[in-house]
Amino acid sequence: MLEQLLAEIRGGGTLEVSVLAKRLNTTPDLVTVMLEHLQRSGYLRSYEPCDDTCNECALKSACRMKDLSSGMRLWQGKGE
Amino acid sequence: MTKFHELPPLAPPQVGSKGGSALIALAGQPNMGKSTLFNLLTGLNQHVGNWPGKTVERREGRFDLKGRLVRIVDLPGAYSLTANSPEEIIAREFILLEKPDLVIAVVSAAHLERSLYLVAELLALGTPLVIGLNMMDVAEREGIRIEPHVLEAALGVPVVPMVAAKAWGVRDLLDVVEEVLAGKRIPTPRPPEIRPDHARVLSEIQTLISSYLAHPYPADWVALKLLEGDSEVTHMIRETLPAEKWERVHEILRAHDDAFLAVASGRYEWIGRMVRAAITRPRVGQIGLTERLDRWAAHPLWGLLLLAGILGLVFWLTFTVGTPLQDWLERAVVGMLAGWASEALAGAPFWIQGLIVDGLIGGVGSVLTFLPVLVIFFAAFALLEDVGYMARAAYVMDNLMHLMGLHGKSFLPLFLGFGCNVPAVMGTRVIDSWPARLLTILIAPLVPCTARMAVVAFIAPAFFGTNAVWVTWGLVLFSLLALVLSGTLLNRLLFKGQRSAFIMEMPLYHLPNLRTIGLLVWQRSLAFVKKAGTAILLMAVLVWLLSYLPNGDLNTSYLARFGHLIGPLGRWMGFDWRLTVALLTSFPAKENAIATLGILFGVSPEAGLTDLLTAAYSPAAALSFLTVTMLFIPCLATVAVIKQEAGSWRWVAVSLALFLVLSFLGGAAVYHLARWVGM
Ligand SMILES: Nc1nc2c(ncn2[C@@H]2O[C@H](COP(=O)(O)OP(=O)(O)OP(=O)(O)O)[C@@H](O)[C@H]2O)c(=O)[nH]1
Ligand SMILES: [Mg+2]
């Protein structure tokens, strides 16, 4: 199942956990767990929409990125 | 390999130890409740130290189990028994080297998926195992129904439901532990099966290494870890094996370098089966609700239709509530103010009268009448944001672009664009691939921002009455379509269709917080009023001056001369010189288009700006003007950040050229099409 998940990821694009769950015929929870596993093994890295680059931004106080992405978890392939 | 040092002796428990002694380990992923259970069992009879050579806390304690002295160790939280972290190494070395009489795996009933990977590895180790199915209260609260007996049958080891935090079920757990320790109950672990081809490879490796294993590691386990690419075990075996043997092992491993995935994959399939069997009712409540809603909201087709529907609803609300208010402001307040100022300033020099009545009241005043419409917009979008819908909207849009072969990581900045394009362009910083980032910078201004929407909301109802909702809706769809098309084109042209994956887990939907929404509406309204008092005011004064100089007559003014000069370009799109000038003055701020029209047409108590506009232009020209407004070069602030973020004037030029061409073609096409259907 992890192999299948990795194949989906290698296909590229924006992938959503529940969509992946449907494609893999499993639960979103299990997909999240597998993504965390891939992250720990170095295949993926987790992704912060508001990291250090945001601190130097002049629009920080007006920017809604943090609020919009709160409660959201994001990953991306390594080396991108 | 370090052996673990013995801990200093603890004060012996008060109870006698007629039944001998036993060593028990508590294993589990982080946050499953191991320490809670440990504290419950040992009370004050515990010792806290560090694992040798590690900064990880080691906790050991003692308790009496029906006359048997039990030493119990609280292992650090581990996701698996692979050497990924110090915690995982500590946990597995303890189990392999100290050989506890029994391991209690503490798992969470509310997150069974999360808990079972470690269980799969523990089952494969063959140590006597009892599962403490903890957090039953959380599972119940989330509506999960779980069958411990089914899980027990499937795993082959005892499963005891419990709530460690409330000491519920702990007695039952201890009874079962007692039975296993006394040999009255013998677990028969049923670990996930290894794929036949890997089983063959495993036994091959096992024969190669078994005679060299001088330590307590079981050969089948070592072989499996080698196949999984475990760094520690690989290192250890390379040190122990004679060179030629290691060469053989290494060759086999190289031929199966994907085995880590295959082995882990097999475990996850097994977890999937366990979960399906043991959980008879999945999660309901907030998470269940989110899943059900997202079947529609995040669906590639239904999601887009829903987005279109929601936008339609917002526009409908804007026009039924906001437009009448705006009309009233325009007639009663701005018109009356203009009339009143003309009278009051009757004796003042003509240019002061012009500046105040036409420039300030007609220009800035007209823009300020947007406020009710904007407040409704702000509130609607704040609401959609706060309940968690905007993430879905951006996702389905991104999905559409993905279908067209576009990079998938741009949706975060794009969804900021609905508010204002400036943060959208800045927001592209979150994309770390440069081509993808540049592409997103270039197309971000095609996301209709609030200022553009305000211009649309001002003009559309005047010309199209009850059809304004459809017109607005069509315009938004049109710009999004332009975004997708130009994105696809640029992607092919400039970046040769690179694609990489971006995976997201959506936030849960939740009830809106009225305070948050109110605060957001207030902040944005305030920002708008500030903008009206600065950028828009300045431009209005400038436009008024140019429309007044040199001799106080609009038709021979500098502005008119300039307008006539560039007028022919506008004619393709059905514009007269005034519309063309209005469009150009919208560069500092989009709302200036209306301010300029206000100045050029002059407002009075008898006729508001909208009345004057409908009298002067055909609906075809209005539609074309709106289309161009949506696609035209972004405002000054946005262009400035494009320069800053893209780093060179070259990309600014590309961006400006893109929007000029797009808006000109779009406007001309819409105008001629509209004339052709008789508008
Ligand atoms: N609702 C509920 N909470 C629990 C239960 N058991 C433990 N908790 C809580 O879960 C949290 C984590 O518990 P711990 O005992 O620290 O978990 P742990 O497994 O030792 O975690 P690590 O040491 O990080 O591996 C604490 O806040 C506990 O109070 C339970 O059965 N129900
Ligand atoms: Mg703990």
Coordinates of C-alpha atoms in Angstrom, one line a residue, chain B residues 440-662:
Chain B
T440 CA 2.5 31.5 -10.0
I441 CA 3.7 35.1 -9.7
L442 CA 2.7 35.6 -13.3
I443 CA -0.8 34.2 -13.1
A444 CA -1.7 35.3 -9.5
P445 CA -3.1 38.7 -10.6
L446 CA -5.8 36.8 -12.6
V447 CA -7.5 35.8 -9.3
P448 CA -10.2 38.4 -9.0
C449 CA -9.4 40.6 -6.0
T450 CA -11.9 42.5 -3.9
A451 CA -11.1 45.8 -5.5
R452 CA -11.9 44.5 -9.0
M453 CA -15.0 42.8 -7.6
A454 CA -16.1 46.2 -6.1
V455 CA -15.9 47.9 -9.5
V456 CA -17.9 45.0 -11.0
A457 CA -20.4 45.3 -8.2
F458 CA -20.8 49.0 -8.9
I459 CA -21.4 48.7 -12.7
A460 CA -23.0 45.4 -13.2
P461 CA -26.4 46.1 -11.4
A462 CA -26.7 49.4 -13.2
F463 CA -26.6 47.9 -16.6
F464 CA -27.9 44.4 -16.1
G465 CA -30.4 44.7 -13.3
T466 CA -31.5 41.3 -12.1
N467 CA -29.0 39.6 -14.4
A468 CA -26.1 41.2 -12.6
V469 CA -25.6 38.0 -10.6
W470 CA -25.1 36.0 -13.8
V471 CA -22.9 38.6 -15.4
T472 CA -20.6 38.9 -12.3
W473 CA -20.5 35.1 -12.0
G474 CA -19.6 34.8 -15.6
L475 CA -16.8 37.4 -15.3
V476 CA -15.3 35.5 -12.3
L477 CA -15.4 32.3 -14.2
F478 CA -14.0 34.0 -17.2
S479 CA -10.9 35.3 -15.3
L480 CA -10.4 31.9 -13.7
L481 CA -10.5 30.3 -17.1
A482 CA -8.0 32.9 -18.3
L483 CA -5.9 32.0 -15.4
V484 CA -6.0 28.3 -16.1
L485 CA -5.4 28.8 -19.8
S486 CA -2.5 31.2 -19.5
G487 CA -1.0 29.1 -16.7
T488 CA -1.1 26.0 -19.0
L489 CA 0.3 27.9 -21.9
L490 CA 3.2 29.5 -19.9
N491 CA 3.9 26.2 -18.3
R492 CA 4.3 24.5 -21.7
L493 CA 6.2 27.5 -23.1
L494 CA 8.6 28.4 -20.3
F495 CA 8.8 25.5 -18.0
K496 CA 8.2 22.5 -20.2
G497 CA 5.5 21.1 -18.0
Q498 CA 7.4 20.2 -14.9
R499 CA 5.3 18.5 -12.3
S500 CA 6.0 17.5 -8.7
A501 CA 3.8 16.3 -5.9
F502 CA 2.3 18.3 -3.2
I503 CA 0.2 16.5 -0.6
M504 CA -2.3 18.1 1.7
E505 CA -4.6 17.2 4.5
M506 CA -7.4 19.7 4.7
P507 CA -8.3 21.3 8.0
L508 CA -11.5 20.2 9.7
Y509 CA -14.6 22.2 9.1
H510 CA -15.8 24.1 12.2
L511 CA -18.5 26.5 13.3
P512 CA -17.8 30.1 12.4
N513 CA -16.5 32.4 15.1
L514 CA -18.5 35.6 14.8
R515 CA -15.8 37.6 16.6
T516 CA -13.1 36.5 14.2
I517 CA -15.3 37.4 11.2
G518 CA -16.3 40.7 12.7
L519 CA -12.7 41.7 13.3
L520 CA -11.7 40.7 9.8
V521 CA -14.5 42.7 8.2
W522 CA -13.6 45.7 10.4
Q523 CA -9.9 45.5 9.5
R524 CA -10.5 45.2 5.8
S525 CA -13.1 48.0 5.8
L526 CA -10.7 50.2 7.6
A527 CA -8.0 49.4 5.1
F528 CA -10.4 50.3 2.3
V529 CA -11.3 53.7 3.8
K530 CA -7.6 54.4 4.4
K531 CA -6.9 53.6 0.7
A532 CA -9.8 55.9 -0.3
G533 CA -8.2 58.7 1.7
T534 CA -4.7 58.2 0.3
A535 CA -4.1 56.5 -3.1
I536 CA -7.5 57.0 -4.5
L537 CA -7.7 60.6 -3.2
L538 CA -4.3 61.5 -4.7
M539 CA -5.2 60.0 -8.1
A540 CA -8.6 61.7 -8.0
V541 CA -7.0 65.1 -7.5
L542 CA -4.6 64.5 -10.3
V543 CA -7.3 63.3 -12.7
W544 CA -9.4 66.3 -11.7
L545 CA -6.5 68.7 -12.4
L546 CA -5.8 67.1 -15.8
S547 CA -9.5 67.3 -16.6
Y548 CA -9.6 71.0 -15.6
L549 CA -6.4 72.4 -17.0
P550 CA -5.5 74.4 -19.0
N551 CA -8.7 76.4 -19.3
G552 CA -11.4 74.8 -17.1
D553 CA -13.2 73.0 -19.9
L554 CA -13.3 69.2 -19.8
N555 CA -13.6 68.7 -23.6
T556 CA -10.4 70.6 -24.3
S557 CA -8.5 69.6 -21.2
Y558 CA -5.2 67.8 -21.2
L559 CA -7.0 64.6 -20.1
A560 CA -9.4 64.8 -23.1
R561 CA -6.5 65.4 -25.5
F562 CA -4.6 62.4 -24.1
G563 CA -7.9 60.4 -24.2
H564 CA -8.4 61.2 -27.9
L565 CA -4.9 60.3 -28.6
I566 CA -5.2 56.8 -27.3
G567 CA -8.9 56.6 -28.0
P568 CA -8.6 54.5 -31.1
L569 CA -7.2 51.6 -29.1
G570 CA -10.2 51.6 -26.8
R571 CA -12.6 51.7 -29.7
W572 CA -11.9 48.0 -30.5
M573 CA -13.3 47.2 -27.1
G574 CA -16.3 49.6 -27.4
F575 CA -14.8 52.3 -25.2
D576 CA -15.0 56.1 -25.7
W577 CA -12.0 58.2 -24.5
R578 CA -13.5 58.5 -21.0
L579 CA -13.7 54.8 -20.4
T580 CA -10.1 54.4 -21.8
V581 CA -8.9 57.1 -19.4
A582 CA -10.8 55.5 -16.5
L583 CA -9.2 52.2 -17.2
L584 CA -5.7 53.7 -17.3
T585 CA -6.2 55.6 -14.1
S586 CA -7.2 52.4 -12.4
F587 CA -3.5 51.5 -12.3
P588 CA -2.7 53.0 -8.9
A589 CA -5.8 51.4 -7.4
K590 CA -8.6 49.5 -9.2
E591 CA -11.3 51.6 -7.6
N592 CA -9.9 54.7 -9.3
A593 CA -11.8 53.6 -12.5
I594 CA -15.0 54.6 -10.7
A595 CA -13.5 57.8 -9.2
T596 CA -12.4 58.9 -12.6
L597 CA -15.8 58.3 -14.1
G598 CA -17.3 60.2 -11.2
I599 CA -15.1 63.2 -12.0
L600 CA -15.6 63.0 -15.8
F601 CA -19.4 62.7 -15.6
G602 CA -19.9 64.9 -12.6
V603 CA -22.5 64.0 -10.0
S604 CA -25.5 65.9 -8.8
P605 CA -28.5 65.3 -6.5
E606 CA -30.6 64.6 -9.6
A607 CA -28.5 62.0 -11.2
G608 CA -26.1 59.5 -9.6
L609 CA -23.1 58.2 -11.4
T610 CA -24.8 54.9 -12.3
D611 CA -27.7 56.8 -14.0
L612 CA -25.2 58.9 -16.0
L613 CA -23.3 55.8 -17.1
T614 CA -26.3 53.9 -18.3
A615 CA -27.4 56.8 -20.3
A616 CA -24.0 57.1 -21.9
Y617 CA -23.0 53.5 -22.7
S618 CA -24.5 50.4 -24.2
P619 CA -24.6 47.2 -22.2
A620 CA -22.1 45.7 -24.6
A621 CA -19.6 48.5 -23.8
A622 CA -20.2 48.0 -20.1
L623 CA -19.6 44.3 -20.3
S624 CA -16.5 44.8 -22.3
F625 CA -15.3 47.4 -19.7
L626 CA -15.9 44.9 -16.9
T627 CA -14.1 42.1 -18.8
V628 CA -11.1 44.4 -19.3
T629 CA -11.1 45.4 -15.6
M630 CA -10.9 41.7 -14.6
L631 CA -8.0 41.0 -17.0
F632 CA -6.1 44.3 -17.1
I633 CA -2.6 44.8 -15.7
P634 CA -2.8 44.6 -11.9
C635 CA -2.6 47.6 -9.6
L636 CA 0.7 49.5 -8.9
A637 CA 1.2 47.7 -5.5
T638 CA 1.0 44.3 -7.2
V639 CA 3.3 45.3 -10.0
A640 CA 5.8 46.5 -7.4
V641 CA 5.8 43.2 -5.5
I642 CA 6.0 41.3 -8.8
K643 CA 9.3 43.2 -9.5
Q644 CA 10.4 42.5 -6.0
E645 CA 9.5 38.8 -6.0
A646 CA 10.5 38.0 -9.6
G647 CA 13.6 39.9 -9.2
S648 CA 13.9 41.5 -12.6
W649 CA 12.1 44.0 -14.9
R650 CA 12.2 41.4 -17.6
W651 CA 9.5 39.4 -15.8
V652 CA 7.5 42.5 -15.0
A653 CA 7.5 43.3 -18.7
V654 CA 6.4 39.7 -19.5
S655 CA 3.6 40.1 -16.9
L656 CA 2.5 43.5 -18.2
A657 CA 2.5 42.3 -21.8
L658 CA 0.5 39.2 -20.8
F659 CA -2.2 41.2 -19.1
L660 CA -2.3 43.9 -21.8
V661 CA -2.8 41.3 -24.6
L662 CA -5.2 39.3 -22.5

